[in-house]
Tab-separated table of C-alpha atoms and ligand atoms in Angstrom:
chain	number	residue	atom	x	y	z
A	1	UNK	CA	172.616	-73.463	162.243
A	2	UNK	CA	173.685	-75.817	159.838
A	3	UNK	CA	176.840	-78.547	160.583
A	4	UNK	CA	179.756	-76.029	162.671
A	5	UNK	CA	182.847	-75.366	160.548
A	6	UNK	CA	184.876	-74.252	163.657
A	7	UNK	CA	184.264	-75.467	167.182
A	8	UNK	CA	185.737	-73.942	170.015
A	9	UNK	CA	185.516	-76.121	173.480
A	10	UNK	CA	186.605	-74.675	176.651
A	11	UNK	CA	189.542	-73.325	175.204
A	12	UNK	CA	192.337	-71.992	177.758
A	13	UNK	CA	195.238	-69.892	177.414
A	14	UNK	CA	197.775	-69.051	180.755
A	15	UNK	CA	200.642	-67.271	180.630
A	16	UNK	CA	203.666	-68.507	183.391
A	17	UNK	CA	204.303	-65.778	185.626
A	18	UNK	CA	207.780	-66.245	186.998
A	19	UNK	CA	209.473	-64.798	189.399
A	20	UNK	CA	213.248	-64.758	191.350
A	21	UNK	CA	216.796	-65.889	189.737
A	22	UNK	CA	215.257	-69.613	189.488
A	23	UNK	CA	212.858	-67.928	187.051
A	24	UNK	CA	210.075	-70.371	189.036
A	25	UNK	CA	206.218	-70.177	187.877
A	26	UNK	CA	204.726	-68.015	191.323
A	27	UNK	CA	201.235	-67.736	189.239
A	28	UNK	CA	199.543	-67.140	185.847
A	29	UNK	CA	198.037	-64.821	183.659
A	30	UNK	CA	194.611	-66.950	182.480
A	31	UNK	CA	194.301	-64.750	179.408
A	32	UNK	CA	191.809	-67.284	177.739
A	33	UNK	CA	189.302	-69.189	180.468
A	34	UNK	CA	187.077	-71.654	178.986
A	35	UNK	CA	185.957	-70.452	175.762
A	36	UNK	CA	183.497	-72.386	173.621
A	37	UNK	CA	181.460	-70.687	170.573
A	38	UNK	CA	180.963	-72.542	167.148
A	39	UNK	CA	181.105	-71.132	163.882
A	40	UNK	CA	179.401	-72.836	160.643
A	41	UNK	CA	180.069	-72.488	157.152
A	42	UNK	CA	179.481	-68.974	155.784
A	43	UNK	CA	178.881	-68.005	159.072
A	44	UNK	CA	180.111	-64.330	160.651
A	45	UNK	CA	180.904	-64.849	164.577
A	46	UNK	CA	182.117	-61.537	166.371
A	47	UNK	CA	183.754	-62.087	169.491
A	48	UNK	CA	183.939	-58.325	171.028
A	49	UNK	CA	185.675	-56.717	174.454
A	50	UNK	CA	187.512	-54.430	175.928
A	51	UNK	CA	191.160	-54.291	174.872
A	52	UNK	CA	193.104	-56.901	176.995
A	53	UNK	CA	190.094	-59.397	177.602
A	54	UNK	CA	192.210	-62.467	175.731
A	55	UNK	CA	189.899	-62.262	172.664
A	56	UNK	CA	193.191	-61.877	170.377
A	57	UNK	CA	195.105	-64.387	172.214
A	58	UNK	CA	191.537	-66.404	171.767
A	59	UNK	CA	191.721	-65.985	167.907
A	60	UNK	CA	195.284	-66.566	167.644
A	61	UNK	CA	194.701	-69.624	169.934
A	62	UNK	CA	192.231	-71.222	167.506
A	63	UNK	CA	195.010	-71.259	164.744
A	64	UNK	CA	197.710	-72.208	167.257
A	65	UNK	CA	199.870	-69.183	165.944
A	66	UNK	CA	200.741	-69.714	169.991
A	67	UNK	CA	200.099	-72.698	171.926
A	68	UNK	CA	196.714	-73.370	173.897
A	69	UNK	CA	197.282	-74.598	177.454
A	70	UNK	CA	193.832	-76.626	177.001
A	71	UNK	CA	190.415	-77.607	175.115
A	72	UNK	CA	189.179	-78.643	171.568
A	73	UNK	CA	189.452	-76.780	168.580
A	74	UNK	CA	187.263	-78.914	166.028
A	75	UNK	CA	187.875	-77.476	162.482
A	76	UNK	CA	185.628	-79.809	160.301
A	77	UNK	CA	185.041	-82.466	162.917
A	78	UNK	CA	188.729	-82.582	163.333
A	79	UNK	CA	190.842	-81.917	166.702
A	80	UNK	CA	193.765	-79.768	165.321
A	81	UNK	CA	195.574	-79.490	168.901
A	82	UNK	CA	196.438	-83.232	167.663
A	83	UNK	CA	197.722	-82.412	164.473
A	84	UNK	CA	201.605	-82.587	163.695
A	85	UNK	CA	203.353	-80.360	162.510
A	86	UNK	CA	203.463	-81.165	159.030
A	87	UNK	CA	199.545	-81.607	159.030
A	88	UNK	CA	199.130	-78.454	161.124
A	89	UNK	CA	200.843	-77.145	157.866
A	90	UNK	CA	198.204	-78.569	155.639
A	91	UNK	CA	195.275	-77.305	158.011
A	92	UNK	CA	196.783	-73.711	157.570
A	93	UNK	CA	195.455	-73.683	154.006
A	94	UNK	CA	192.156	-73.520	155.531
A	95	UNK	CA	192.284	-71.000	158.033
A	96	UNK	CA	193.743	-67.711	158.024
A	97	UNK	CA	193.882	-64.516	159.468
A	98	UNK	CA	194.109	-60.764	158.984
A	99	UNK	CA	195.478	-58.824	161.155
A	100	UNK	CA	195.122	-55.600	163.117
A	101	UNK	CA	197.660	-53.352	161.834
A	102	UNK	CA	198.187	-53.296	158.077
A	103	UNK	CA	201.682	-51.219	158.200
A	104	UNK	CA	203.384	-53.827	160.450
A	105	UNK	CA	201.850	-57.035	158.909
A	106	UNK	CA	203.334	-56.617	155.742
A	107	UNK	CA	206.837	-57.138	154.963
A	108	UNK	CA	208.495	-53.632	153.903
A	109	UNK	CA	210.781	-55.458	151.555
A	110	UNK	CA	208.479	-57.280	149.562
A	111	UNK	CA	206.786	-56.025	146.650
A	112	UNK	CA	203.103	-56.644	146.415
A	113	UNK	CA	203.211	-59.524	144.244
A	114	UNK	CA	205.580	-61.411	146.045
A	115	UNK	CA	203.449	-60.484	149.525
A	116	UNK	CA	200.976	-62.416	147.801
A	117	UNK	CA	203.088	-65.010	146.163
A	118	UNK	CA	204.555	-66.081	149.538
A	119	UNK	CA	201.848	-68.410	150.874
A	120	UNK	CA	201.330	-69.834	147.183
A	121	UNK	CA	205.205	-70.871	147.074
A	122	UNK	CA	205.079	-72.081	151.026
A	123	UNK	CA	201.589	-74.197	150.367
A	124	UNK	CA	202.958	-75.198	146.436
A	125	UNK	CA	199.822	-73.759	144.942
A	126	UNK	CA	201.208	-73.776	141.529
A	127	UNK	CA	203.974	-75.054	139.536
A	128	UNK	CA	204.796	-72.080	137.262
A	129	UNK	CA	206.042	-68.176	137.729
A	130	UNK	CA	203.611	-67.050	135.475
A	131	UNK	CA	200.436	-68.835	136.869
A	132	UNK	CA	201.251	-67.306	140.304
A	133	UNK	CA	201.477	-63.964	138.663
A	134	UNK	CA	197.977	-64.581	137.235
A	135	UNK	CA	196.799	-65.669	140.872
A	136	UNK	CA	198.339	-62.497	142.207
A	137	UNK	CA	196.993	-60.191	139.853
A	138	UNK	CA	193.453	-61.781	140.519
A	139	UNK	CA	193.326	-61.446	144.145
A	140	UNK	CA	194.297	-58.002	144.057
A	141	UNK	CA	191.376	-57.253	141.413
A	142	UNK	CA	189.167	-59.086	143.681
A	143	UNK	CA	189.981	-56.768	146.551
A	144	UNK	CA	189.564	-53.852	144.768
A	145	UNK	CA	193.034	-52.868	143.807
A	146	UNK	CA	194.631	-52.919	140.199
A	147	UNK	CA	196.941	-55.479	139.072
A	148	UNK	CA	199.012	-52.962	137.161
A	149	UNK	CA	200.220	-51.914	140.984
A	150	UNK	CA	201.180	-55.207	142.413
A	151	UNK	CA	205.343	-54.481	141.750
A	152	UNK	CA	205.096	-51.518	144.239
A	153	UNK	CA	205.836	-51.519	147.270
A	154	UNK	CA	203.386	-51.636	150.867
A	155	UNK	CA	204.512	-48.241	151.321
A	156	UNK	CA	203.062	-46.885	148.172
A	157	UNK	CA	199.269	-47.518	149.762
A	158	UNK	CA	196.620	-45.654	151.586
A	159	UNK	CA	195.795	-47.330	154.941
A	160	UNK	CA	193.156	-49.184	153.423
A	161	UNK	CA	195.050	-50.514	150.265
A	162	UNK	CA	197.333	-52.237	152.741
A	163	UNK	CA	194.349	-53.812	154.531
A	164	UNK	CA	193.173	-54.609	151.269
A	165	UNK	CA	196.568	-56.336	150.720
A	166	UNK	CA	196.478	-57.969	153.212
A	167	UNK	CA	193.178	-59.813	153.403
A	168	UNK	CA	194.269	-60.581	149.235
A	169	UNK	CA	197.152	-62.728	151.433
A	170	UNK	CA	194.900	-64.321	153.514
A	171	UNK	CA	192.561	-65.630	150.079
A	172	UNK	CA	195.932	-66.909	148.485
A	173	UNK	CA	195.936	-70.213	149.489
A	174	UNK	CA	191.693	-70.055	149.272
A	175	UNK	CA	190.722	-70.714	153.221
A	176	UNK	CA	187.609	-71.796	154.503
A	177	UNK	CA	187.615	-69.537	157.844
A	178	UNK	CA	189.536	-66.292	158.123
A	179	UNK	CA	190.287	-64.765	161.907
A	180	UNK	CA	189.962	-60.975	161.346
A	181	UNK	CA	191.969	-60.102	164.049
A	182	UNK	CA	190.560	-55.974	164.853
A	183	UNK	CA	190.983	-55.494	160.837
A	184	UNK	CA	189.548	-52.047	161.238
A	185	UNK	CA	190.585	-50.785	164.095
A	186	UNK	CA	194.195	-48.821	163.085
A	187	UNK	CA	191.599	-47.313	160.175
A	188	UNK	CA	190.294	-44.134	159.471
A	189	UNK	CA	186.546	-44.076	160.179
A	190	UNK	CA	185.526	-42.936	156.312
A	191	UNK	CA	187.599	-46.044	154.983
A	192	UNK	CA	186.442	-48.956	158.028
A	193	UNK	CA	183.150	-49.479	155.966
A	194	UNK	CA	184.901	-50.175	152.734
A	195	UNK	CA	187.005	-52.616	154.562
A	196	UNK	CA	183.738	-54.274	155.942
A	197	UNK	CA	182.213	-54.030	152.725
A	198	UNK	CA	185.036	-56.065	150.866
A	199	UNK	CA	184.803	-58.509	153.478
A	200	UNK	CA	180.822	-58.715	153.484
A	201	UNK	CA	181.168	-59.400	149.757
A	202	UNK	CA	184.145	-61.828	149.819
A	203	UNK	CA	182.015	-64.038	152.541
A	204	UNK	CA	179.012	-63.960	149.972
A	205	UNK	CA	181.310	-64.638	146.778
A	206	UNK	CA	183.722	-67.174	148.887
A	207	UNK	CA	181.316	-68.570	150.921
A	208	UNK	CA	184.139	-67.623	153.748
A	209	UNK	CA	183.753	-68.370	157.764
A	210	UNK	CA	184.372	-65.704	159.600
A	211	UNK	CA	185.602	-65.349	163.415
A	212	UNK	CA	185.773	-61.355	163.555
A	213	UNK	CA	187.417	-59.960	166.601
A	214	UNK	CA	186.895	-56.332	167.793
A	215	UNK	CA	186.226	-54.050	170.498
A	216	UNK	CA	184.065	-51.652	169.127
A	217	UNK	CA	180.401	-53.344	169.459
A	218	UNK	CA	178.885	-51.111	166.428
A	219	UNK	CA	181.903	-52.452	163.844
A	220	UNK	CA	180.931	-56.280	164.960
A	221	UNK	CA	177.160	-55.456	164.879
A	222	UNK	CA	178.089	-54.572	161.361
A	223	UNK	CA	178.935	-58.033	160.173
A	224	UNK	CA	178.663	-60.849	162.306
A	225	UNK	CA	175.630	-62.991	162.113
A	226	UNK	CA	176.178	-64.103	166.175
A	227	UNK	CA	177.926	-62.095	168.559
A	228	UNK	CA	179.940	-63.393	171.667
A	229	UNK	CA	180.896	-60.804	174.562
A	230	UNK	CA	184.528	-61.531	176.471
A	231	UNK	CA	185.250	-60.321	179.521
A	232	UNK	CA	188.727	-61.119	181.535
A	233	UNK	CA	189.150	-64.579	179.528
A	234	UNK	CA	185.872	-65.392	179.528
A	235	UNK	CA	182.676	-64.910	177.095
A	236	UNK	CA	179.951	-63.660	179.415
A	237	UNK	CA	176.843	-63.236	176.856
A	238	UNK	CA	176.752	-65.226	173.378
A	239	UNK	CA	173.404	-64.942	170.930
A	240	UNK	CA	171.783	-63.554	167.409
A	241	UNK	CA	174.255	-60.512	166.728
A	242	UNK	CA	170.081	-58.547	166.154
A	243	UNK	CA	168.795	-59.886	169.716
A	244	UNK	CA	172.024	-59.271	171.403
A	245	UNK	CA	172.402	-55.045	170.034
A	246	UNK	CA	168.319	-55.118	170.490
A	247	UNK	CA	168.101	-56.449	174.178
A	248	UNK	CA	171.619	-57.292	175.664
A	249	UNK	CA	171.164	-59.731	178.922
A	250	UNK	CA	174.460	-59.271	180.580
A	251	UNK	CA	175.121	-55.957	182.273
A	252	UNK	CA	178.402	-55.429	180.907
A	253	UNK	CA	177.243	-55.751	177.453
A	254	UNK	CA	174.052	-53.322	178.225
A	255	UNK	CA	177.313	-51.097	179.061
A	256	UNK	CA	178.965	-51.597	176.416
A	257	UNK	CA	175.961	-51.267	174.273
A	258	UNK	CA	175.144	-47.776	175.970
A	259	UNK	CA	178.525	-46.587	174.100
A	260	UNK	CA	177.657	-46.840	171.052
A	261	UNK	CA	175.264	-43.793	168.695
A	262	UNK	CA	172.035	-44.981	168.233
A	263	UNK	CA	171.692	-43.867	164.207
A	264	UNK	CA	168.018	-42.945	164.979
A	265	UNK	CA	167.501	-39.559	166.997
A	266	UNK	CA	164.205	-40.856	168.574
A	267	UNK	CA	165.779	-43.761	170.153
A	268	UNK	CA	167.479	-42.550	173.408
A	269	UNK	CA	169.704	-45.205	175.249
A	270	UNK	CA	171.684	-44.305	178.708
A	271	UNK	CA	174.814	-44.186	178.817
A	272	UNK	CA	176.467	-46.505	181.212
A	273	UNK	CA	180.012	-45.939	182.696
A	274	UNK	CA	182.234	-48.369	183.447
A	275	UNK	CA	183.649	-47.875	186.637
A	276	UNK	CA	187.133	-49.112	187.287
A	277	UNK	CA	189.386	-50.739	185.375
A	278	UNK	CA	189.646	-53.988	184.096
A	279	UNK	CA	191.102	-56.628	186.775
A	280	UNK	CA	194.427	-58.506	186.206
A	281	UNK	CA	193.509	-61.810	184.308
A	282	UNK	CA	196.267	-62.862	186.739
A	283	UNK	CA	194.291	-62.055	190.198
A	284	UNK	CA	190.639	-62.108	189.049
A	285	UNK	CA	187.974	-61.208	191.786
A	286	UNK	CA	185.962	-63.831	193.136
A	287	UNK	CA	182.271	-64.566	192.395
A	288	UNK	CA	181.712	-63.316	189.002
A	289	UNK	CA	184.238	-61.269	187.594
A	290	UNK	CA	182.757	-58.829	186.710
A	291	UNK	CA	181.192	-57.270	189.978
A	292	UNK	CA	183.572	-54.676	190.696
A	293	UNK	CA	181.981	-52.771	187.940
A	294	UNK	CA	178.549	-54.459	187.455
A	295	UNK	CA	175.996	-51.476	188.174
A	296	UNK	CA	173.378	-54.821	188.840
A	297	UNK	CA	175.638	-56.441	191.442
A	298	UNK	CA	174.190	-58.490	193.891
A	299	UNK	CA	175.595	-60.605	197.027
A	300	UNK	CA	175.409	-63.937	195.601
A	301	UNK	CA	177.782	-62.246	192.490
A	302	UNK	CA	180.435	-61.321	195.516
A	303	UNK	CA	181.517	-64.853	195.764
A	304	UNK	CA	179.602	-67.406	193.495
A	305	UNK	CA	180.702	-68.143	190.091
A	306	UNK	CA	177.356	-66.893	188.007
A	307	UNK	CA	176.568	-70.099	185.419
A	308	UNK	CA	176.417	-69.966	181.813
A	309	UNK	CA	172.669	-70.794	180.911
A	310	UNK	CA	170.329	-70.339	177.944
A	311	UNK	CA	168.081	-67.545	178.817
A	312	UNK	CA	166.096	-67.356	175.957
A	313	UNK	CA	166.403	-69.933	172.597
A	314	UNK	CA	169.764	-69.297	171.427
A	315	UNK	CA	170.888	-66.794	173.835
A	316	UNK	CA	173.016	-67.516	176.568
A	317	UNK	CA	174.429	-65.525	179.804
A	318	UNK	CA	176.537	-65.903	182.630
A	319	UNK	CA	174.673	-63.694	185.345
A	320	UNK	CA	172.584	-64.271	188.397
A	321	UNK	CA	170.112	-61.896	187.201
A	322	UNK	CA	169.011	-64.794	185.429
A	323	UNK	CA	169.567	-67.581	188.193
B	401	SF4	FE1	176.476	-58.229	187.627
B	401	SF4	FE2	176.072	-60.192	189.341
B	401	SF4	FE3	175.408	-60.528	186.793
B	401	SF4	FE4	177.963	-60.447	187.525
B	401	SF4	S1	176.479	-61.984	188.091
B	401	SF4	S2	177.064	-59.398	185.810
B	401	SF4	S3	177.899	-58.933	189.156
B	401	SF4	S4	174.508	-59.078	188.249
């Protein structure tokens, strides 16, 4: 991997829980537990889990669209956790994000072009009405949608279309790394590909970073060049987005995993079913966290905290299987 764009060190995000008329902190919801991954230039990461394992909090984290409680984010060698405001401003220009939902990310009142205008006016992009308007009308072209629309409204466009608007937003002020934030996930399953298309050929054309967050394994197989698993906070299995769908180490990806249709009819996988829920980030279990439902569980897992080693060359695990 050549020189990381993004690095993520042992990033945390808690959550006060508080309680009584004093409104004191009586615990915390650990929502993001020591995450590290890196991501280098024209690089796809996916970071993938169930709903509620902290990997949107993670992404939104990274960008400090809320506050970490701890760790490193390293965006070309620099901290940005140390950045004021005003730089933090700056810094924005480089990293973006798309979000899940396309009908509530976009302002209702805004035509298309001034969506898009927006970030160009907050960053001063350009000096003139008219070369915005260019700008404007190029993004959308480069998305896939005509420039003869962009006075209409978000509620004139397909599902889609608004996604499509949306990630035109996020190229405005030309970033280096986009967070795709479940950019999918509210679509209809005939229209997700295009979406993942666009953004396949925007990273080749851009020479864009990706951090793409998701919970359905097959979408993040789709794109990402490395994949890292989250469970309750934490990323339990991290490795070659190929090795990790071909041979997944950790038991809760091989569960995950056992989810999704194999395209190939010869290829039979079982199906693995999560028992239980997922546990409150607030009251984790002890031992690895994952042994209420681990089909693999042993003793040790009961009450030892498994370690996060390489298993193989560029494939790393938390698990005692591997002790
Ligand atoms: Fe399962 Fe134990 Fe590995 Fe946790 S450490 S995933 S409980 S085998």
């Amino acid at each position: 991997m050549s020189e990381p764009l993004l690095q993520v060190r042992n990033l945390k995000k808690y959550f006060p829980i508080r309680k009584g008329v004093m409104r004191r902190i009586a615990g915390q919801v650990r929502a993001v537990d020591g995450v590290s991954f890196e991501v280098a230039a024209g690089e796809t990461f996916g970071l993938v889990g169930e709903s509620g394992c902290g990997k949107s909090t993670a992404g939104r984290s990274i960008l400090r669209l809320i506050e970490p409680t701890a760790g490193q984010i390293l965006f070309n060698g620099r901290d940005i956790r140390k950045l004021k405001a005003g730089q933090m401003r700056l810094m924005r220009r480089e990293m973006q994000i798309v979000f899940q939902d396309p009908y509530a990310s976009l302002n209702p009142r805004y035509t298309v072009r001034q969506i898009l205008e927006e970030p160009m006016i907050i960053h001063s992009l350009f000096d003139s009405a008219a070369e915005r308007k260019k700008r404007a009308a190029e993004l959308l072209e480069t998305v896939g949608l005509s420039a003869s629309r962009m006075d209409r409204y978000p509620h004139e466009f397909s599902g889609g279309q608004r996604q499509r608007i949306g990630i035109a937003r996020a190229l405005a002020v030309d970033p280096k790394l986009i967070i795709a934030d479940e950019p999918v996930s509210a679509l209809d399953v005939s229209v997700q590909s295009q979406v993942l298309n666009l953004l396949d050929d925007l990273q080749k054309q851009l020479h864009l970073s990706y951090v793409f967050i998701a919970h359905d394994l097959s979408v993040v197989k789709h794109i990402s060049d490395r994949i890292g698993v989250m469970y309750l906070g934490q990323i339990v299995e991290l490795g070659d987005s190929d090795e990790l769908y071909e041979k997944p180490l950790h038991p809760y990806t091989q569960a995950l995993l056992s989810a999704v249709p194999i395209p190939n009819p010869e290829v039979k996988r079982e199906r693995i079913i999560l028992q239980g829920d997922l546990p409150s980030p607030a009251n984790p279990p002890k031992g690895c966290y994952f042994h209420p439902r681990c089909k693999d569980v042993m003793e040790i897992c009961r009450t030892q905290t498994p370690a996060w080693k390489e298993v193989e060359p560029g494939r790393f695990a938390a698990c005692h299987l591997y002790d």
